[in-house]
mmCIF file of C-alpha atoms and ligand atoms in Angstrom:
data_model
loop_
_atom_site.group_PDB
_atom_site.id
_atom_site.type_symbol
_atom_site.label_atom_id
_atom_site.label_comp_id
_atom_site.label_asym_id
_atom_site.label_seq_id
_atom_site.Cartn_x
_atom_site.Cartn_y
_atom_site.Cartn_z
ATOM 1 C CA UNK A 18 19.497 24.997 -9.118
ATOM 2 C CA UNK A 19 16.061 24.055 -9.801
ATOM 3 C CA UNK A 20 15.454 20.883 -11.837
ATOM 4 C CA UNK A 21 14.134 21.066 -15.347
ATOM 5 C CA UNK A 22 10.507 19.955 -16.784
ATOM 6 C CA UNK A 23 11.057 16.758 -18.722
ATOM 7 C CA UNK A 24 9.539 16.688 -22.231
ATOM 8 C CA UNK A 25 9.764 12.871 -22.181
ATOM 9 C CA UNK A 26 7.682 10.438 -20.787
ATOM 10 C CA UNK A 27 8.549 9.361 -17.247
ATOM 11 C CA UNK A 28 7.675 6.035 -15.116
ATOM 12 C CA UNK A 29 7.572 5.065 -11.816
ATOM 13 C CA UNK A 30 7.070 1.820 -9.814
ATOM 14 C CA UNK A 31 4.533 1.981 -7.127
ATOM 15 C CA UNK A 32 5.292 -0.735 -4.497
ATOM 16 C CA UNK A 33 2.491 -2.510 -2.683
ATOM 17 C CA UNK A 34 3.001 -2.721 1.034
ATOM 18 C CA UNK A 35 2.151 -5.348 3.899
ATOM 19 C CA UNK A 36 1.990 -4.441 7.645
ATOM 20 C CA UNK A 37 4.320 -6.788 9.368
ATOM 21 C CA UNK A 38 2.284 -5.629 12.500
ATOM 22 C CA UNK A 39 -0.491 -3.446 13.127
ATOM 23 C CA UNK A 40 -1.555 -2.067 16.680
ATOM 24 C CA UNK A 41 -4.681 0.077 17.165
ATOM 25 C CA UNK A 42 -4.069 2.240 20.284
ATOM 26 C CA UNK A 43 -7.534 3.726 20.445
ATOM 27 C CA UNK A 44 -9.927 6.114 18.827
ATOM 28 C CA UNK A 45 -9.107 9.681 18.560
ATOM 29 C CA UNK A 46 -11.174 12.928 18.779
ATOM 30 C CA UNK A 47 -11.006 13.424 14.977
ATOM 31 C CA UNK A 48 -12.558 10.278 14.269
ATOM 32 C CA UNK A 49 -9.189 8.326 13.313
ATOM 33 C CA UNK A 50 -7.526 5.634 15.232
ATOM 34 C CA UNK A 51 -4.126 6.178 16.861
ATOM 35 C CA UNK A 52 -1.886 3.373 15.324
ATOM 36 C CA UNK A 53 1.460 1.823 15.828
ATOM 37 C CA UNK A 54 2.270 -0.192 12.537
ATOM 38 C CA UNK A 55 5.548 -1.673 11.329
ATOM 39 C CA UNK A 56 5.121 -1.645 7.426
ATOM 40 C CA UNK A 57 7.294 -2.816 4.574
ATOM 41 C CA UNK A 58 7.088 -2.027 0.881
ATOM 42 C CA UNK A 59 6.936 -5.117 -1.349
ATOM 43 C CA UNK A 60 8.818 -5.586 -4.780
ATOM 44 C CA UNK A 61 5.476 -6.222 -6.295
ATOM 45 C CA UNK A 62 3.027 -3.400 -7.235
ATOM 46 C CA UNK A 63 1.759 -0.890 -9.917
ATOM 47 C CA UNK A 64 3.517 1.065 -12.588
ATOM 48 C CA UNK A 65 2.563 4.762 -13.303
ATOM 49 C CA UNK A 66 3.678 6.750 -16.343
ATOM 50 C CA UNK A 67 3.625 10.614 -17.033
ATOM 51 C CA UNK A 68 3.437 11.624 -20.873
ATOM 52 C CA UNK A 69 3.718 15.298 -21.429
ATOM 53 C CA UNK A 70 1.420 16.425 -24.155
ATOM 54 C CA UNK A 71 4.241 17.185 -26.500
ATOM 55 C CA UNK A 72 5.486 13.511 -26.370
ATOM 56 C CA UNK A 73 1.878 12.064 -27.424
ATOM 57 C CA UNK A 74 1.967 11.330 -30.957
ATOM 58 C CA UNK A 75 -1.567 12.407 -31.874
ATOM 59 C CA UNK A 76 -2.259 14.743 -29.110
ATOM 60 C CA UNK A 77 -6.034 13.818 -28.818
ATOM 61 C CA UNK A 78 -5.691 14.592 -24.855
ATOM 62 C CA UNK A 79 -4.694 18.291 -25.788
ATOM 63 C CA UNK A 80 -7.595 20.235 -24.775
ATOM 64 C CA UNK A 81 -9.216 22.143 -21.688
ATOM 65 C CA UNK A 82 -8.152 19.387 -19.154
ATOM 66 C CA UNK A 83 -4.803 19.612 -17.892
ATOM 67 C CA UNK A 84 -4.320 16.122 -17.679
ATOM 68 C CA UNK A 85 -6.226 12.887 -18.620
ATOM 69 C CA UNK A 86 -5.966 9.262 -16.777
ATOM 70 C CA UNK A 87 -6.030 5.765 -18.135
ATOM 71 C CA UNK A 88 -6.350 2.815 -15.906
ATOM 72 C CA UNK A 89 -4.791 -0.468 -17.474
ATOM 73 C CA UNK A 90 -6.199 -3.294 -15.296
ATOM 74 C CA UNK A 91 -4.350 -6.609 -15.211
ATOM 75 C CA UNK A 92 -5.156 -8.984 -18.210
ATOM 76 C CA UNK A 93 -6.914 -11.565 -15.934
ATOM 77 C CA UNK A 94 -8.986 -9.535 -13.614
ATOM 78 C CA UNK A 95 -11.896 -10.816 -11.759
ATOM 79 C CA UNK A 96 -15.388 -9.002 -11.742
ATOM 80 C CA UNK A 97 -15.640 -5.549 -10.528
ATOM 81 C CA UNK A 98 -11.833 -4.975 -10.295
ATOM 82 C CA UNK A 99 -11.678 -2.139 -12.893
ATOM 83 C CA UNK A 100 -15.043 -0.679 -11.877
ATOM 84 C CA UNK A 101 -13.880 -0.292 -8.192
ATOM 85 C CA UNK A 102 -10.298 0.398 -9.474
ATOM 86 C CA UNK A 103 -11.123 3.336 -11.145
ATOM 87 C CA UNK A 104 -12.803 4.855 -8.353
ATOM 88 C CA UNK A 105 -9.772 4.106 -5.957
ATOM 89 C CA UNK A 106 -7.232 5.560 -8.484
ATOM 90 C CA UNK A 107 -8.807 8.687 -8.307
ATOM 91 C CA UNK A 108 -6.451 9.184 -5.844
ATOM 92 C CA UNK A 109 -3.751 9.384 -8.558
ATOM 93 C CA UNK A 110 -5.532 12.577 -10.221
ATOM 94 C CA UNK A 111 -6.370 13.818 -6.749
ATOM 95 C CA UNK A 112 -2.445 13.924 -6.244
ATOM 96 C CA UNK A 113 -1.657 15.406 -9.366
ATOM 97 C CA UNK A 114 -4.026 18.222 -8.824
ATOM 98 C CA UNK A 115 -2.752 18.960 -5.386
ATOM 99 C CA UNK A 116 0.693 19.050 -6.377
ATOM 100 C CA UNK A 117 -0.173 21.059 -9.559
ATOM 101 C CA UNK A 118 -2.381 23.607 -7.375
ATOM 102 C CA UNK A 119 0.563 23.623 -4.476
ATOM 103 C CA UNK A 120 3.135 24.551 -7.201
ATOM 104 C CA UNK A 121 1.150 26.933 -9.257
ATOM 105 C CA UNK A 122 1.955 25.018 -12.580
ATOM 106 C CA UNK A 123 -0.396 24.145 -15.562
ATOM 107 C CA UNK A 124 0.684 20.863 -17.132
ATOM 108 C CA UNK A 125 -0.671 19.106 -19.906
ATOM 109 C CA UNK A 126 -0.264 15.533 -20.376
ATOM 110 C CA UNK A 127 -1.405 12.022 -19.712
ATOM 111 C CA UNK A 128 -1.152 9.744 -16.644
ATOM 112 C CA UNK A 129 -1.248 6.018 -17.297
ATOM 113 C CA UNK A 130 -1.430 3.596 -14.387
ATOM 114 C CA UNK A 131 -0.729 -0.227 -14.918
ATOM 115 C CA UNK A 132 -2.663 -1.643 -11.837
ATOM 116 C CA UNK A 133 -1.999 -4.759 -10.055
ATOM 117 C CA UNK A 134 -3.119 -4.278 -6.555
ATOM 118 C CA UNK A 135 -6.722 -4.936 -5.916
ATOM 119 C CA UNK A 136 -8.588 -2.384 -4.047
ATOM 120 C CA UNK A 137 -9.607 -3.143 -0.323
ATOM 121 C CA UNK A 138 -6.924 -5.440 -0.098
ATOM 122 C CA UNK A 139 -4.831 -3.885 2.653
ATOM 123 C CA UNK A 140 -1.809 -3.573 0.216
ATOM 124 C CA UNK A 141 -1.820 -0.015 -0.033
ATOM 125 C CA UNK A 142 -2.561 0.219 -3.645
ATOM 126 C CA UNK A 143 -4.307 3.312 -4.021
ATOM 127 C CA UNK A 144 -1.904 5.126 -1.410
ATOM 128 C CA UNK A 145 1.211 4.050 -3.106
ATOM 129 C CA UNK A 146 -0.092 5.112 -6.633
ATOM 130 C CA UNK A 147 -0.961 8.574 -5.301
ATOM 131 C CA UNK A 148 2.537 8.601 -3.453
ATOM 132 C CA UNK A 149 4.067 7.575 -6.669
ATOM 133 C CA UNK A 150 2.318 10.402 -8.614
ATOM 134 C CA UNK A 151 3.606 12.740 -6.333
ATOM 135 C CA UNK A 152 7.214 11.721 -6.952
ATOM 136 C CA UNK A 153 6.915 11.293 -10.571
ATOM 137 C CA UNK A 154 5.249 14.574 -11.172
ATOM 138 C CA UNK A 155 7.622 16.492 -8.884
ATOM 139 C CA UNK A 156 10.461 15.192 -11.253
ATOM 140 C CA UNK A 157 8.599 15.464 -14.457
ATOM 141 C CA UNK A 158 7.287 18.892 -13.995
ATOM 142 C CA UNK A 159 10.789 20.189 -12.436
ATOM 143 C CA UNK A 160 9.448 21.376 -9.210
ATOM 144 C CA UNK A 161 12.139 20.464 -6.837
ATOM 145 C CA UNK A 162 9.553 19.956 -3.829
ATOM 146 C CA UNK A 163 11.682 18.441 -0.841
ATOM 147 C CA UNK A 164 10.130 15.048 0.645
ATOM 148 C CA UNK A 165 9.067 16.884 3.853
ATOM 149 C CA UNK A 166 6.994 19.253 1.653
ATOM 150 C CA UNK A 167 5.816 16.278 -0.613
ATOM 151 C CA UNK A 168 4.897 14.521 2.858
ATOM 152 C CA UNK A 169 2.548 17.409 3.844
ATOM 153 C CA UNK A 170 0.588 16.981 0.617
ATOM 154 C CA UNK A 171 0.778 13.121 0.894
ATOM 155 C CA UNK A 172 -0.978 13.378 4.458
ATOM 156 C CA UNK A 173 -3.942 15.154 2.870
ATOM 157 C CA UNK A 174 -4.531 12.326 0.460
ATOM 158 C CA UNK A 175 -4.591 9.471 3.195
ATOM 159 C CA UNK A 176 -3.109 8.057 6.407
ATOM 160 C CA UNK A 177 -0.741 5.689 4.414
ATOM 161 C CA UNK A 178 0.491 8.101 1.791
ATOM 162 C CA UNK A 179 3.535 9.556 3.566
ATOM 163 C CA UNK A 180 4.803 5.911 4.265
ATOM 164 C CA UNK A 181 5.313 5.423 0.371
ATOM 165 C CA UNK A 182 7.424 8.420 0.044
ATOM 166 C CA UNK A 183 10.003 7.025 2.473
ATOM 167 C CA UNK A 184 10.171 3.873 0.059
ATOM 168 C CA UNK A 185 11.477 1.720 3.044
ATOM 169 C CA UNK A 186 10.177 -0.340 5.825
ATOM 170 C CA UNK A 187 9.218 2.066 8.711
ATOM 171 C CA UNK A 188 7.169 2.311 11.683
ATOM 172 C CA UNK A 189 4.271 4.443 11.391
ATOM 173 C CA UNK A 190 2.214 6.072 14.053
ATOM 174 C CA UNK A 191 -0.262 8.932 14.869
ATOM 175 C CA UNK A 192 -2.994 8.025 12.294
ATOM 176 C CA UNK A 193 -0.181 6.342 10.015
ATOM 177 C CA UNK A 194 1.379 9.489 8.676
ATOM 178 C CA UNK A 195 4.048 9.901 11.145
ATOM 179 C CA UNK A 196 6.793 7.740 9.397
ATOM 180 C CA UNK A 197 10.171 6.526 10.992
ATOM 181 C CA UNK A 198 12.329 4.449 8.588
ATOM 182 C CA UNK A 199 13.809 1.304 9.851
ATOM 183 C CA UNK A 200 17.040 -0.002 8.496
ATOM 184 C CA UNK A 201 18.898 -3.180 8.571
ATOM 185 C CA UNK A 202 15.862 -5.448 7.937
ATOM 186 C CA UNK A 203 16.608 -8.552 5.889
ATOM 187 C CA UNK A 204 14.094 -9.174 2.640
ATOM 188 C CA UNK A 205 11.289 -11.460 3.877
ATOM 189 C CA UNK A 206 9.846 -14.035 1.396
ATOM 190 C CA UNK A 207 6.144 -13.809 1.470
ATOM 191 C CA UNK A 208 2.971 -15.504 0.096
ATOM 192 C CA UNK A 209 0.112 -12.922 -0.367
ATOM 193 C CA UNK A 210 -3.395 -14.310 -0.826
ATOM 194 C CA UNK A 211 -6.495 -12.196 -1.225
ATOM 195 C CA UNK A 212 -9.889 -13.152 -0.813
ATOM 196 C CA UNK A 213 -12.480 -12.367 -3.431
ATOM 197 C CA UNK A 214 -14.191 -10.143 -1.174
ATOM 198 C CA UNK A 215 -12.385 -6.913 0.135
ATOM 199 C CA UNK A 216 -12.703 -5.014 3.320
ATOM 200 C CA UNK A 217 -13.448 -1.221 3.202
ATOM 201 C CA UNK A 218 -10.873 0.231 5.745
ATOM 202 C CA UNK A 219 -13.649 2.570 7.406
ATOM 203 C CA UNK A 220 -15.722 -0.615 7.916
ATOM 204 C CA UNK A 221 -12.807 -2.675 9.545
ATOM 205 C CA UNK A 222 -12.200 0.247 11.910
ATOM 206 C CA UNK A 223 -15.742 0.761 12.849
ATOM 207 C CA UNK A 224 -16.362 -3.182 13.486
ATOM 208 C CA UNK A 225 -13.202 -2.831 15.722
ATOM 209 C CA UNK A 226 -14.786 0.171 17.849
ATOM 210 C CA UNK A 227 -17.684 -2.150 18.381
ATOM 211 C CA UNK A 228 -14.992 -4.700 19.667
ATOM 212 C CA UNK A 229 -13.491 -2.126 22.000
ATOM 213 C CA UNK A 230 -9.793 -2.523 21.027
ATOM 214 C CA UNK A 231 -7.481 -0.260 23.106
ATOM 215 C CA UNK A 232 -3.556 -0.328 23.605
ATOM 216 C CA UNK A 233 -0.772 1.413 25.490
ATOM 217 C CA UNK A 234 1.773 3.255 23.276
ATOM 218 C CA UNK A 235 4.624 2.167 25.462
ATOM 219 C CA UNK A 236 3.759 -1.543 25.135
ATOM 220 C CA UNK A 237 3.339 -1.146 21.479
ATOM 221 C CA UNK A 238 6.792 0.362 21.045
ATOM 222 C CA UNK A 239 8.494 -2.506 23.118
ATOM 223 C CA UNK A 240 6.380 -5.062 21.141
ATOM 224 C CA UNK A 241 7.674 -3.388 17.764
ATOM 225 C CA UNK A 242 11.126 -3.429 19.228
ATOM 226 C CA UNK A 243 10.994 -7.219 19.837
ATOM 227 C CA UNK A 244 9.596 -7.852 16.467
ATOM 228 C CA UNK A 245 12.448 -5.959 14.626
ATOM 229 C CA UNK A 246 15.184 -7.622 16.899
ATOM 230 C CA UNK A 247 13.623 -11.372 16.057
ATOM 231 C CA UNK A 248 13.545 -10.135 12.166
ATOM 232 C CA UNK A 249 17.021 -8.761 12.390
ATOM 233 C CA UNK A 250 18.484 -11.944 13.962
ATOM 234 C CA UNK A 251 16.391 -14.071 11.380
ATOM 235 C CA UNK A 252 14.168 -15.675 13.906
ATOM 236 C CA UNK A 253 11.096 -15.933 11.586
ATOM 237 C CA UNK A 254 9.257 -18.004 13.894
ATOM 238 C CA UNK A 255 9.629 -15.913 17.006
ATOM 239 C CA UNK A 256 8.526 -12.986 14.762
ATOM 240 C CA UNK A 257 5.617 -14.913 13.460
ATOM 241 C CA UNK A 258 4.312 -16.161 17.091
ATOM 242 C CA UNK A 259 4.650 -12.409 18.378
ATOM 243 C CA UNK A 260 3.084 -10.235 15.700
ATOM 244 C CA UNK A 261 -0.427 -8.903 15.784
ATOM 245 C CA UNK A 262 -2.749 -7.037 13.726
ATOM 246 C CA UNK A 263 -5.528 -5.454 15.931
ATOM 247 C CA UNK A 264 -7.909 -5.170 12.996
ATOM 248 C CA UNK A 265 -7.687 -9.030 12.111
ATOM 249 C CA UNK A 266 -10.682 -10.252 14.307
ATOM 250 C CA UNK A 267 -12.839 -7.243 13.251
ATOM 251 C CA UNK A 268 -12.038 -7.657 9.483
ATOM 252 C CA UNK A 269 -12.703 -11.548 9.786
ATOM 253 C CA UNK A 270 -15.933 -10.876 11.337
ATOM 254 C CA UNK A 271 -16.933 -8.896 8.250
ATOM 255 C CA UNK A 272 -15.449 -11.072 5.428
ATOM 256 C CA UNK A 273 -15.795 -14.964 6.517
ATOM 257 C CA UNK A 274 -13.332 -15.976 3.732
ATOM 258 C CA UNK A 275 -10.176 -14.302 5.592
ATOM 259 C CA UNK A 276 -10.388 -17.020 8.106
ATOM 260 C CA UNK A 277 -10.475 -19.601 5.660
ATOM 261 C CA UNK A 278 -7.305 -17.870 3.755
ATOM 262 C CA UNK A 279 -5.382 -17.926 7.152
ATOM 263 C CA UNK A 280 -6.142 -21.679 7.664
ATOM 264 C CA UNK A 281 -5.044 -22.585 4.248
ATOM 265 C CA UNK A 282 -1.807 -20.570 4.397
ATOM 266 C CA UNK A 283 -1.099 -22.273 7.814
ATOM 267 C CA UNK A 284 -1.873 -25.725 6.238
ATOM 268 C CA UNK A 285 0.215 -24.952 3.042
ATOM 269 C CA UNK A 286 3.268 -24.794 5.339
ATOM 270 C CA UNK A 287 3.969 -20.893 6.182
ATOM 271 C CA UNK A 288 6.217 -20.195 8.978
ATOM 272 C CA UNK A 289 3.139 -17.794 10.107
ATOM 273 C CA UNK A 290 0.502 -15.999 8.616
ATOM 274 C CA UNK A 291 -1.544 -12.748 9.096
ATOM 275 C CA UNK A 292 -3.631 -10.103 7.672
ATOM 276 C CA UNK A 293 -2.096 -6.874 6.303
ATOM 277 C CA UNK A 294 -3.533 -3.681 7.146
ATOM 278 C CA UNK A 295 -7.599 -3.508 7.413
ATOM 279 C CA UNK A 296 -7.570 -6.733 4.945
ATOM 280 C CA UNK A 297 -8.771 -8.385 3.277
ATOM 281 C CA UNK A 298 -5.245 -9.654 1.731
ATOM 282 C CA UNK A 299 -3.391 -12.166 4.055
ATOM 283 C CA UNK A 300 0.262 -12.711 4.213
ATOM 284 C CA UNK A 301 2.023 -15.990 4.772
ATOM 285 C CA UNK A 302 5.941 -15.925 5.584
ATOM 286 C CA UNK A 303 8.150 -18.540 3.953
ATOM 287 C CA UNK A 304 12.040 -19.325 4.593
ATOM 288 C CA UNK A 305 13.207 -18.755 1.143
ATOM 289 C CA UNK A 306 12.030 -18.122 -2.289
ATOM 290 C CA UNK A 307 11.550 -21.778 -3.092
ATOM 291 C CA UNK A 308 9.492 -22.472 0.071
ATOM 292 C CA UNK A 309 7.284 -19.416 -0.982
ATOM 293 C CA UNK A 310 6.810 -20.699 -4.412
ATOM 294 C CA UNK A 311 5.658 -24.186 -2.980
ATOM 295 C CA UNK A 312 3.300 -22.591 -0.772
ATOM 296 C CA UNK A 313 2.158 -20.407 -3.901
ATOM 297 C CA UNK A 314 1.268 -23.682 -5.886
ATOM 298 C CA UNK A 315 -0.599 -25.284 -2.962
ATOM 299 C CA UNK A 316 -2.742 -22.235 -2.615
ATOM 300 C CA UNK A 317 -3.609 -22.186 -6.298
ATOM 301 C CA UNK A 318 -4.412 -25.852 -6.526
ATOM 302 C CA UNK A 319 -6.700 -25.186 -3.682
ATOM 303 C CA UNK A 320 -8.542 -22.503 -5.770
ATOM 304 C CA UNK A 321 -7.082 -19.352 -3.986
ATOM 305 C CA UNK A 322 -6.156 -18.116 -7.294
ATOM 306 C CA UNK A 323 -5.466 -14.455 -6.225
ATOM 307 C CA UNK A 324 -2.120 -15.431 -4.667
ATOM 308 C CA UNK A 325 1.431 -14.337 -5.511
ATOM 309 C CA UNK A 326 4.848 -14.575 -4.051
ATOM 310 C CA UNK A 327 6.968 -11.328 -3.172
ATOM 311 C CA UNK A 328 9.558 -10.096 -1.148
ATOM 312 C CA UNK A 329 9.716 -7.176 1.237
ATOM 313 C CA UNK A 330 12.348 -4.364 0.051
HETATM 314 O O1 C5P B 409 -6.736 7.936 5.739
HETATM 315 P P1 C5P B 409 -7.476 7.021 5.051
HETATM 316 O O2 C5P B 409 -8.413 7.776 3.904
HETATM 317 O O3 C5P B 409 -6.721 5.917 4.430
HETATM 318 O O4 C5P B 409 -8.639 6.294 5.933
HETATM 319 C C1 C5P B 409 -9.829 5.694 5.541
HETATM 320 C C2 C5P B 409 -10.481 5.646 6.774
HETATM 321 O O5 C5P B 409 -10.079 4.607 7.506
HETATM 322 C C3 C5P B 409 -10.931 6.814 7.631
HETATM 323 O O6 C5P B 409 -11.959 7.596 7.031
HETATM 324 C C4 C5P B 409 -11.359 6.369 8.957
HETATM 325 O O7 C5P B 409 -12.516 5.804 8.777
HETATM 326 C C5 C5P B 409 -10.414 5.028 8.839
HETATM 327 N N1 C5P B 409 -9.157 5.229 9.502
HETATM 328 C C6 C5P B 409 -8.925 5.208 10.933
HETATM 329 N N2 C5P B 409 -7.898 5.390 11.562
HETATM 330 C C7 C5P B 409 -6.634 5.634 10.853
HETATM 331 C C8 C5P B 409 -6.731 5.373 9.699
HETATM 332 C C9 C5P B 409 -7.808 5.233 8.874
HETATM 333 O O8 C5P B 409 -10.106 5.140 11.604
HETATM 334 N N3 C5P B 409 -5.567 5.685 11.553
#
């Protein structure tokens, strides 16, 4: 039976992610890079709400437009956040339009996005918002699209978007859109710190091409297998010593403060630290929640204010 269209507002959490490892295997003919990456969603992220026009008290949004979009930036945002944020958040309206077109529906209402993930952080904020929009509106509009059908739409929105549909840790290959869910991983306690300056994804890959990074898929699979074994056995130090991010050197060459942030996380007492995705956010691994909070305090005392604690889910 087809699910019913909701006439009430619906809300959905859009988790950020970290890359626990990221291996770039080479450049493809379509211009994208072949990846082998272990990613995990976080218990920290954005929130999205759909309000159908019938549930908006004064339906000022009723009109030609099918849906309107409102961004709610964090209260304490630094310069440029909302400006860049709005641009990236267009992924939400693109996702909504793509889904409406695929389903052949016209839906009037408003999409609100409470944004915490900063753009150009490597935390997948825009991609997660887009995936959450597909899942939320699929439900709100009573479409009943299956996950594989949504995944086809997701891949058209960005390489990372299909990962967020799965909602669990996963090994992602291809340009990132082939997702293999991974079970049995313990929740990791992390401290995430983003330098003021972000890294545009395309720039990090372009810089890597200059540095000529290539890898073997069999070796990449083997490295990921060892990393997963270490995590499952709780051998955090072994994991931290072996993990890699092929884009880290390239991104650090573009944004000098990435190196400083990694040094500071090490100095603050992390078990290990690395950059997530194409940066510029850096991740520090802690042994437990109290350890993570202590590291966060040290980072903030050193003026790394854009720092927070979180766990993988
Ligand atoms: O797919 P997405 O829109 O997130 O990609 C942004 C940019 O990052 C691409 O245009 C491309 O330059 C680069 N990219 C890449 N290889 C990937 C993913 C992204 O070169 N696997």
